[in-house]
Short mmCIF file of C-alpha atoms and ligand atoms in Angstrom, two decimals:
data_model
loop_
_atom_site.label_atom_id
_atom_site.label_comp_id
_atom_site.label_asym_id
_atom_site.label_seq_id
_atom_site.Cartn_x
_atom_site.Cartn_y
_atom_site.Cartn_z
CA MET A 1 -205.08 -28.77 168.93
CA GLU A 2 -208.12 -29.99 170.23
CA THR A 3 -210.99 -31.29 167.02
CA LEU A 4 -213.70 -30.15 168.11
CA LEU A 5 -217.57 -32.76 167.28
CA LEU A 6 -221.10 -32.08 168.35
CA LEU A 7 -222.82 -35.63 167.82
CA ALA A 8 -226.13 -36.32 168.02
CA HIS A 9 -228.81 -38.15 166.25
CA THR A 10 -231.90 -36.74 164.09
CA GLU A 11 -235.50 -37.08 165.22
CA PRO A 12 -238.08 -39.36 163.45
CA ASP A 13 -239.34 -36.34 160.20
CA GLY A 14 -235.79 -36.04 160.01
CA SER A 15 -235.26 -32.37 162.19
CA LEU A 16 -232.80 -31.78 164.71
CA ASP A 17 -234.21 -31.49 168.48
CA LYS A 18 -233.61 -27.97 169.98
CA CYS A 19 -231.08 -29.62 172.92
CA VAL A 20 -228.39 -29.98 169.63
CA ARG A 21 -228.78 -26.83 168.85
CA GLU A 22 -227.88 -26.06 172.95
CA ALA A 23 -224.76 -28.66 172.84
CA LEU A 24 -224.06 -27.02 169.24
CA HIS A 25 -224.38 -23.15 170.91
CA ALA A 26 -221.49 -24.69 173.98
CA ALA A 27 -219.61 -26.27 170.84
CA ALA A 28 -219.39 -23.31 168.66
CA GLN A 29 -218.49 -21.55 172.33
CA LEU A 30 -215.43 -23.54 173.26
CA HIS A 31 -214.13 -23.53 168.99
CA LYS A 32 -214.35 -19.50 169.87
CA SER A 33 -212.00 -19.89 173.05
CA LEU A 34 -209.91 -22.60 171.68
CA PRO A 35 -207.24 -20.51 169.06
CA GLY A 36 -206.37 -23.51 166.85
CA SER A 37 -209.29 -25.96 167.29
CA SER A 38 -211.26 -27.20 164.51
CA LEU A 39 -215.12 -27.58 164.82
CA GLN A 40 -217.15 -30.66 163.04
CA ILE A 41 -220.36 -31.91 162.91
CA GLY A 42 -221.44 -35.45 163.14
CA LEU A 43 -224.88 -36.38 162.49
CA PHE A 44 -226.78 -39.83 162.80
CA GLY A 45 -230.17 -41.33 161.84
CA GLU A 46 -232.77 -41.99 158.81
CA THR A 47 -231.48 -39.48 157.51
CA VAL A 48 -228.76 -36.19 158.08
CA GLN A 49 -229.13 -33.84 155.49
CA ALA A 50 -231.87 -32.07 156.00
CA ALA A 51 -230.72 -31.01 159.39
CA ALA A 52 -227.34 -30.88 158.52
CA ASN A 53 -228.25 -28.13 156.54
CA SER A 54 -230.42 -26.72 159.10
CA ILE A 55 -227.60 -25.82 161.31
CA GLY A 56 -225.03 -25.16 158.17
CA ALA A 57 -224.21 -22.15 158.60
CA CYS A 58 -222.46 -22.71 162.01
CA PRO A 59 -218.61 -22.22 162.13
CA ALA A 60 -218.37 -26.20 161.28
CA THR A 61 -215.97 -26.98 158.71
CA ARG A 62 -217.06 -31.23 157.97
CA TYR A 63 -220.26 -33.10 158.31
CA PHE A 64 -220.00 -36.74 159.01
CA GLY A 65 -223.45 -38.43 158.52
CA VAL A 66 -224.63 -42.33 159.52
CA THR A 67 -227.75 -42.96 157.78
CA GLY A 68 -229.98 -45.87 157.59
CA ARG A 69 -233.23 -47.05 159.03
CA GLU A 70 -231.78 -48.81 161.74
CA PHE A 71 -230.06 -45.77 162.79
CA SER A 72 -233.49 -44.02 163.87
CA LEU A 73 -234.40 -46.90 166.95
CA PRO A 74 -232.96 -45.56 170.10
CA ARG A 75 -231.23 -48.84 170.19
CA TYR A 76 -227.98 -49.28 173.05
CA ALA A 77 -225.84 -50.97 169.85
CA SER A 78 -226.85 -49.48 167.04
CA ASP A 79 -226.48 -45.77 168.48
CA ALA A 80 -222.73 -46.62 170.13
CA ALA A 81 -222.19 -48.26 166.50
CA ALA A 82 -222.69 -44.84 164.59
CA ALA A 83 -221.61 -42.33 167.28
CA GLU A 84 -217.80 -44.63 167.45
CA ALA A 85 -217.82 -44.82 163.59
CA LEU A 86 -218.15 -41.13 163.31
CA CYS A 87 -215.87 -40.03 166.03
CA ARG A 88 -213.00 -42.08 163.97
CA ALA A 89 -214.02 -40.76 161.19
CA SER A 90 -213.78 -37.34 162.79
CA GLN A 91 -210.30 -38.08 165.03
CA ALA A 92 -212.07 -35.98 167.56
CA SER A 93 -210.31 -35.03 170.43
CA LEU A 94 -213.15 -33.19 171.84
CA VAL A 95 -217.32 -34.31 171.78
CA ILE A 96 -219.65 -32.64 172.65
CA ALA A 97 -223.46 -34.44 173.07
CA PRO A 98 -227.45 -33.56 173.85
CA ALA A 99 -227.37 -35.63 177.47
CA THR A 100 -230.59 -37.21 175.79
CA SER A 101 -231.49 -40.70 177.04
CA ARG A 102 -230.15 -42.63 174.60
CA PHE A 103 -226.64 -40.62 174.48
CA THR A 104 -226.77 -41.08 177.75
CA ARG A 105 -226.96 -44.82 176.96
CA SER A 106 -224.57 -45.12 174.86
CA LEU A 107 -222.15 -42.89 174.54
CA ALA A 108 -220.13 -43.82 178.28
CA GLY A 109 -219.33 -47.50 176.43
CA VAL A 110 -218.27 -45.34 173.00
CA ALA A 111 -215.11 -43.22 174.72
CA GLN A 112 -214.57 -46.98 176.65
CA ARG A 113 -214.10 -48.17 172.96
CA LEU A 114 -212.12 -45.45 171.98
CA GLY A 115 -210.06 -45.54 175.55
CA GLY A 116 -211.50 -41.93 175.80
CA ARG A 117 -213.51 -40.83 179.18
CA ALA A 118 -217.02 -39.93 179.49
CA ASP A 119 -219.32 -36.79 181.72
CA THR A 120 -222.76 -36.52 182.06
CA HIS A 121 -224.94 -33.85 183.24
CA LEU A 122 -222.23 -30.82 182.19
CA THR A 123 -224.21 -27.45 182.49
CA GLY A 124 -221.15 -25.11 181.31
CA ILE A 125 -217.90 -26.04 179.27
CA THR A 126 -215.25 -23.17 179.18
CA ALA A 127 -212.21 -22.63 177.98
CA ALA A 128 -208.79 -20.55 179.28
CA ASP A 129 -205.64 -21.07 178.14
CA SER A 130 -206.16 -23.82 175.80
CA LYS A 131 -207.27 -25.42 179.54
CA VAL A 132 -211.05 -27.23 178.96
CA LYS A 133 -213.32 -27.12 181.87
CA VAL A 134 -216.84 -28.39 182.71
CA SER A 135 -219.26 -27.69 185.66
CA ARG A 136 -222.00 -30.13 186.87
CA TRP A 137 -224.04 -30.42 190.04
CA TYR A 138 -223.62 -33.23 193.03
CA TYR A 139 -226.03 -34.29 195.57
CA ARG A 140 -229.14 -32.85 193.80
CA GLN A 141 -228.21 -29.87 192.58
CA ARG A 142 -226.92 -29.09 196.03
CA MET A 143 -223.54 -28.44 194.69
CA GLU A 144 -221.20 -27.38 192.10
CA ALA A 145 -218.28 -28.96 190.77
CA ILE A 146 -215.15 -27.97 187.61
CA LEU A 147 -213.36 -31.20 186.53
CA GLU A 148 -210.76 -31.00 184.28
CA SER A 149 -209.43 -33.94 181.95
CA SER A 150 -206.95 -34.61 180.30
CA ARG A 151 -207.79 -38.40 178.23
CA ARG A 152 -208.82 -37.42 175.40
CA PRO A 153 -211.40 -38.66 173.56
CA TRP A 154 -213.33 -36.69 175.58
CA PHE A 155 -217.19 -37.08 175.87
CA LEU A 156 -219.29 -34.24 177.52
CA LEU A 157 -222.91 -34.71 177.52
CA VAL A 158 -224.52 -31.37 178.20
CA ASP A 159 -228.24 -31.44 179.83
CA PRO A 160 -230.79 -29.81 178.09
CA GLY A 161 -231.76 -26.94 178.93
CA SER A 162 -228.25 -25.45 180.35
CA GLN A 163 -227.15 -23.20 177.15
CA PRO A 164 -229.15 -21.10 175.00
CA ALA A 165 -229.96 -22.94 171.78
CA CYS A 166 -227.64 -21.60 168.51
CA GLU A 167 -228.88 -19.14 166.39
CA CYS A 168 -227.04 -20.45 163.48
CA GLY A 169 -229.02 -20.16 160.85
CA GLY A 170 -229.17 -23.02 157.87
CA ARG A 171 -227.02 -23.21 154.62
CA GLU A 172 -226.42 -26.75 152.50
CA ALA A 173 -223.78 -28.72 153.98
CA LYS A 174 -221.35 -31.12 152.24
CA VAL A 175 -222.31 -34.21 154.54
CA GLN A 176 -219.68 -37.23 154.00
CA GLU A 177 -221.45 -40.47 154.23
CA ILE A 178 -219.90 -43.19 156.80
CA THR A 179 -221.00 -46.43 156.42
CA VAL A 180 -221.37 -48.74 159.56
CA THR A 181 -222.29 -52.15 158.66
CA LEU A 182 -224.76 -53.70 161.43
CA THR A 183 -224.17 -57.46 162.51
CA PRO A 184 -227.28 -59.69 163.52
CA GLN A 185 -225.97 -58.84 167.31
CA THR A 186 -226.55 -55.10 167.25
CA THR A 187 -229.72 -55.25 165.62
CA ARG A 188 -231.84 -58.29 167.71
CA THR A 189 -232.89 -55.47 170.58
CA SER A 190 -235.80 -54.69 169.20
CA PHE A 191 -237.50 -51.21 169.77
CA GLU A 192 -241.90 -51.10 170.29
CA GLY A 193 -242.62 -47.37 171.05
CA TYR A 194 -242.45 -45.03 173.90
CA ARG A 195 -245.62 -45.33 176.88
CA ASN A 196 -246.38 -42.43 178.37
CA PRO A 197 -247.91 -41.33 181.50
CA SER A 198 -251.58 -41.71 181.09
CA THR A 199 -253.15 -38.50 182.37
CA SER A 200 -255.25 -36.76 179.84
CA VAL A 201 -253.82 -33.36 180.15
CA GLN A 202 -250.47 -31.92 178.79
CA THR A 203 -248.84 -30.79 181.70
CA LEU A 204 -245.44 -30.58 181.62
CA ARG A 205 -243.74 -27.54 179.45
CA PRO A 206 -239.79 -27.83 179.81
CA ASP A 207 -239.88 -24.47 177.37
CA ALA A 208 -242.10 -22.72 179.09
CA GLN A 209 -241.37 -19.16 181.10
CA LEU A 210 -242.88 -20.53 184.37
CA LEU A 211 -243.81 -23.63 186.09
CA LEU A 212 -246.51 -23.45 188.76
CA VAL A 213 -245.94 -25.46 191.37
CA ALA A 214 -249.00 -27.84 193.10
CA GLY A 215 -248.69 -29.03 197.36
CA ALA A 216 -250.63 -30.93 199.07
CA GLY A 217 -252.47 -27.78 200.82
CA TRP A 218 -255.02 -28.05 197.38
CA THR A 219 -256.59 -31.11 198.99
CA LYS A 220 -256.70 -30.60 202.34
CA LYS A 221 -259.86 -28.71 204.40
CA GLN A 222 -260.36 -25.19 203.81
CA ALA A 223 -261.65 -22.40 206.46
CA ASP A 224 -264.80 -24.04 206.24
CA GLY A 225 -264.23 -27.35 207.51
CA GLN A 226 -264.40 -29.06 203.73
CA ALA A 227 -261.21 -29.87 200.76
CA HIS A 228 -262.37 -28.26 197.42
CA ALA A 229 -260.01 -30.60 195.24
CA ALA A 230 -262.42 -30.23 192.02
CA ASP A 231 -262.19 -26.50 192.81
CA ALA A 232 -258.67 -26.41 192.79
CA GLU A 233 -258.30 -29.52 189.67
CA ARG A 234 -260.27 -26.01 188.34
CA LEU A 235 -258.18 -23.31 189.02
CA ILE A 236 -255.01 -24.64 188.48
CA LEU A 237 -256.81 -26.00 184.41
CA ASP A 238 -257.55 -22.82 183.91
CA PHE A 239 -254.33 -21.03 184.91
CA LEU A 240 -252.09 -23.53 183.37
CA LYS A 241 -253.97 -23.37 179.70
CA LEU A 242 -254.09 -20.00 180.14
CA SER A 243 -250.10 -18.95 180.89
CA ARG A 244 -248.82 -22.02 178.92
CA ALA A 245 -247.27 -22.60 182.04
CA SER A 246 -245.80 -26.34 183.47
CA LEU A 247 -246.64 -28.09 186.07
CA GLY A 248 -244.59 -28.93 188.69
CA SER A 249 -245.89 -30.80 192.23
CA SER A 250 -245.12 -31.55 195.57
CA LYS A 251 -244.37 -35.23 196.94
CA SER A 252 -246.55 -34.82 198.79
CA LEU A 253 -249.33 -34.34 196.46
CA VAL A 254 -248.37 -36.78 194.01
CA ASP A 255 -247.90 -39.80 197.23
CA GLN A 256 -251.80 -38.98 197.61
CA SER A 257 -253.37 -40.87 195.17
CA GLY A 258 -251.26 -44.29 196.62
CA GLU A 259 -252.91 -43.27 199.89
CA GLY A 260 -256.42 -43.05 199.21
CA GLN A 261 -256.75 -39.01 200.14
CA ALA A 262 -258.24 -36.85 197.68
CA VAL A 263 -256.14 -36.00 194.55
CA LEU A 264 -255.63 -33.68 191.66
CA SER A 265 -255.89 -36.44 188.83
CA PHE A 266 -253.81 -35.06 186.12
CA LEU A 267 -250.57 -35.32 188.57
CA SER A 268 -248.40 -38.20 188.15
CA HIS A 269 -244.77 -39.09 189.37
CA LEU A 270 -243.15 -37.52 186.31
CA ASN A 271 -244.40 -33.16 188.34
CA GLN A 272 -242.45 -34.17 191.11
CA ILE A 273 -239.72 -32.19 192.01
CA GLY A 274 -237.31 -31.80 194.63
CA GLN A 275 -234.75 -34.37 196.15
CA THR A 276 -236.51 -37.19 195.00
CA GLY A 277 -237.99 -35.66 191.27
CA SER A 278 -236.55 -33.50 189.00
CA THR A 279 -235.05 -30.07 188.64
CA PRO A 280 -236.36 -28.43 186.30
CA ARG A 281 -235.46 -24.52 184.72
CA HIS A 282 -237.98 -22.65 183.69
CA ALA A 283 -236.68 -18.64 184.02
CA LYS A 284 -239.75 -18.20 186.80
CA GLY A 285 -241.61 -20.92 189.38
CA LEU A 286 -244.73 -19.69 191.66
CA SER A 287 -245.66 -22.43 193.88
CA THR A 288 -248.75 -22.32 195.49
CA CYS A 289 -250.31 -24.18 198.78
CA CYS A 290 -246.42 -25.72 199.17
CA HIS A 291 -245.02 -25.52 202.56
CA GLY A 292 -241.59 -24.77 200.71
CA GLU A 293 -239.11 -27.80 202.50
CA GLU A 294 -235.50 -28.46 202.04
CA PRO A 295 -236.22 -31.56 200.51
CA HIS A 296 -238.63 -29.87 198.03
CA THR A 297 -237.19 -26.61 197.30
CA VAL A 298 -233.89 -28.83 195.90
CA GLY A 299 -235.96 -28.71 192.87
CA TRP A 300 -235.74 -25.13 192.29
CA ARG A 301 -232.45 -25.13 191.64
CA PHE A 302 -232.25 -23.34 188.36
CA ILE A 303 -235.50 -21.22 189.01
CA THR A 304 -234.36 -17.88 188.71
CA GLU A 305 -237.44 -16.22 190.37
CA ARG A 306 -239.70 -17.89 192.47
CA ARG A 307 -242.54 -16.98 194.35
CA ALA A 308 -244.87 -18.16 196.55
CA ILE A 309 -248.89 -18.31 197.11
CA SER A 310 -248.75 -20.23 201.56
CA LEU A 311 -250.84 -19.06 204.42
CA ASP A 312 -248.55 -20.37 206.58
CA PRO A 313 -246.17 -17.00 207.50
CA ASN A 314 -243.61 -18.97 208.63
CA CYS A 315 -242.62 -21.93 206.28
CA GLY A 316 -239.99 -22.62 204.16
CA TRP A 317 -240.24 -19.76 201.73
CA ALA A 318 -240.64 -17.28 204.16
CA ARG A 319 -237.27 -18.53 205.52
CA GLY A 320 -235.89 -17.03 202.43
CA LYS A 321 -236.25 -20.01 199.35
CA ALA A 322 -238.96 -17.30 197.32
CA ASP A 323 -237.76 -14.04 196.49
CA VAL A 324 -241.66 -12.77 197.34
CA LEU A 325 -243.73 -15.25 199.45
CA TYR A 326 -247.97 -14.03 199.34
CA VAL A 327 -249.12 -14.51 202.43
CA ALA A 328 -252.75 -15.58 200.72
CA ASP A 329 -254.99 -17.82 199.89
CA ALA A 330 -254.26 -19.48 196.70
CA PHE A 331 -257.77 -20.19 195.91
CA LYS A 332 -258.77 -16.55 196.29
CA VAL A 333 -255.00 -15.97 194.26
CA MET A 334 -255.48 -18.09 191.65
CA ALA A 335 -258.86 -17.59 190.79
CA GLU A 336 -258.07 -13.44 189.87
CA VAL A 337 -255.07 -14.60 188.48
CA ASN A 338 -257.21 -15.91 186.44
CA ARG A 339 -259.29 -13.60 186.01
CA LEU A 340 -257.15 -11.54 184.71
CA LEU A 341 -255.26 -13.17 182.72
CA VAL A 342 -258.98 -13.55 180.82
CA ILE A 343 -259.50 -9.70 180.32
CA GLY A 344 -256.03 -9.20 179.52
CA PRO A 345 -253.55 -6.34 180.00
CA GLY A 346 -255.16 -2.64 180.82
C1 LIG B 401 -235.53 -37.89 202.07
C2 LIG B 401 -236.88 -37.06 201.70
C3 LIG B 401 -236.97 -36.67 200.44
C4 LIG B 401 -237.94 -35.87 199.34
N1 LIG B 401 -237.53 -36.13 198.31
C5 LIG B 401 -238.87 -34.73 198.13
C6 LIG B 401 -239.49 -34.40 196.68
O1 LIG B 401 -238.13 -34.69 195.88
N2 LIG B 401 -240.01 -33.58 196.50
C7 LIG B 401 -241.01 -32.92 197.62
O2 LIG B 401 -241.40 -32.22 196.91
N3 LIG B 401 -240.80 -33.07 198.47
C8 LIG B 401 -239.71 -34.25 199.37
N4 LIG B 401 -239.78 -35.04 199.96
C9 LIG B 401 -240.70 -34.49 201.74
C10 LIG B 401 -240.73 -32.51 202.08
O3 LIG B 401 -240.15 -32.50 203.16
C11 LIG B 401 -242.00 -32.54 202.39
O4 LIG B 401 -242.97 -33.34 203.10
C12 LIG B 401 -243.05 -31.88 201.45
O5 LIG B 401 -242.83 -31.41 199.76
C13 LIG B 401 -244.80 -30.95 201.30
O6 LIG B 401 -245.25 -31.45 200.92
P1 LIG B 401 -246.17 -29.75 200.94
O7 LIG B 401 -245.66 -29.15 200.87
O8 LIG B 401 -246.87 -30.11 200.08
O9 LIG B 401 -247.46 -30.01 201.85
P2 LIG B 401 -247.53 -29.76 203.17
O10 LIG B 401 -246.16 -29.53 204.08
O11 LIG B 401 -249.03 -30.19 203.63
O12 LIG B 401 -247.66 -28.51 203.41
C14 LIG B 401 -249.30 -27.75 202.63
C15 LIG B 401 -249.49 -26.25 202.45
O13 LIG B 401 -250.12 -25.58 201.91
C16 LIG B 401 -250.63 -24.10 202.36
N5 LIG B 401 -252.49 -24.18 201.91
C17 LIG B 401 -253.11 -24.84 202.54
N6 LIG B 401 -254.12 -24.17 201.96
C18 LIG B 401 -254.06 -23.63 201.46
C19 LIG B 401 -254.57 -22.10 200.86
N7 LIG B 401 -256.27 -22.40 201.41
N8 LIG B 401 -253.78 -21.68 200.30
C20 LIG B 401 -252.57 -21.21 200.68
N9 LIG B 401 -251.43 -21.88 201.29
C21 LIG B 401 -252.52 -23.16 201.64
C22 LIG B 401 -250.14 -25.02 204.10
O14 LIG B 401 -250.47 -23.81 204.94
C23 LIG B 401 -249.27 -25.83 203.95
O15 LIG B 401 -247.74 -24.54 204.13
C24 LIG B 401 -238.47 -35.78 200.57
C25 LIG B 401 -239.11 -36.38 201.89
C26 LIG B 401 -237.62 -36.71 202.81
C27 LIG B 401 -237.55 -37.13 203.74
#
């Protein structure tokens, strides 16, 4: 009989991030398909009551909390101490947590302390005939593996964006407070703050429906023999503003800033997708001025519908990597798309 624990840390304002609801969805589904299992919630942070209330209508039967200012800070030692105490209190055999940077760093250590195992970057958790199976991708999302383990407790870190968010409503939750006493050794690391890339425009929107990807062609010489980087910037920024899309980039384009070539000022390496970049999750993707080479398209693994605009009818997108390829000048296409977005439907 499995005991499931949804483990989460609260945000500085006491709320739960969307990725917690995604992990909760996975935990609730697993609970449903494991007859006789129980679902519990373990939360830590400066405060946890409001967070517990916000998911109070979920199928969990018990809530545990570790609270205090020290537990709001992203620090290995205090995160691990809180998670360990919550796991011990719940006697969980399966611990499901969102793969936040805090949990990715600390839960392998907690699994070690409890004699368990941890698996990260999970994109699916299922159960059949009381056997739990988890899936994850390897080799930059080229191969999917399905894993089983008889070791308990088993820590399952669910990748953000891989699950729908649990829509269970709120209700007053009765949280059992667990006391964790931190020693000077566990608080000797101090947290100074988050550092964000120094771009003036917000271009990364993980929750956007659409990902617009810009390739190096935007800064290359065009039919008139000139580069038009300023026009490219304006077209891309207007489109992002009008569509609320997220912005990705090819490696070639983000690398250009280091090579002294024309660049788009709002891009950083965080925008790069692909084998050496990220694999974002969006319902749709539109690639512009990009060749669609294999290392780049690896990053499109979780984009459901892919379209591309390129002048080259023989580019990688044309060779089966896009659902739709427009062989056209992206400057002209995006200018028209922006015009249509401004005037609206009809
Ligand atoms: C080990 C390794 C790892 C790599 N990892 C990554 C990675 O993670 N991510 C990544 O992106 N790349 C990666 N690369 C590089 C990758 O192989 C490609 O070189 C790169 O993605 C090409 O970028 P691009 O298509 O923007 O530029 P280019 O290859 O220069 O293509 C520009 C395209 O723009 C088109 N174009 C120009 N003007 C217009 C216009 N007006 N309208 C429409 N189209 C136009 C051209 O026809 C051309 O197809 C990696 C390479 C290696 C070797």
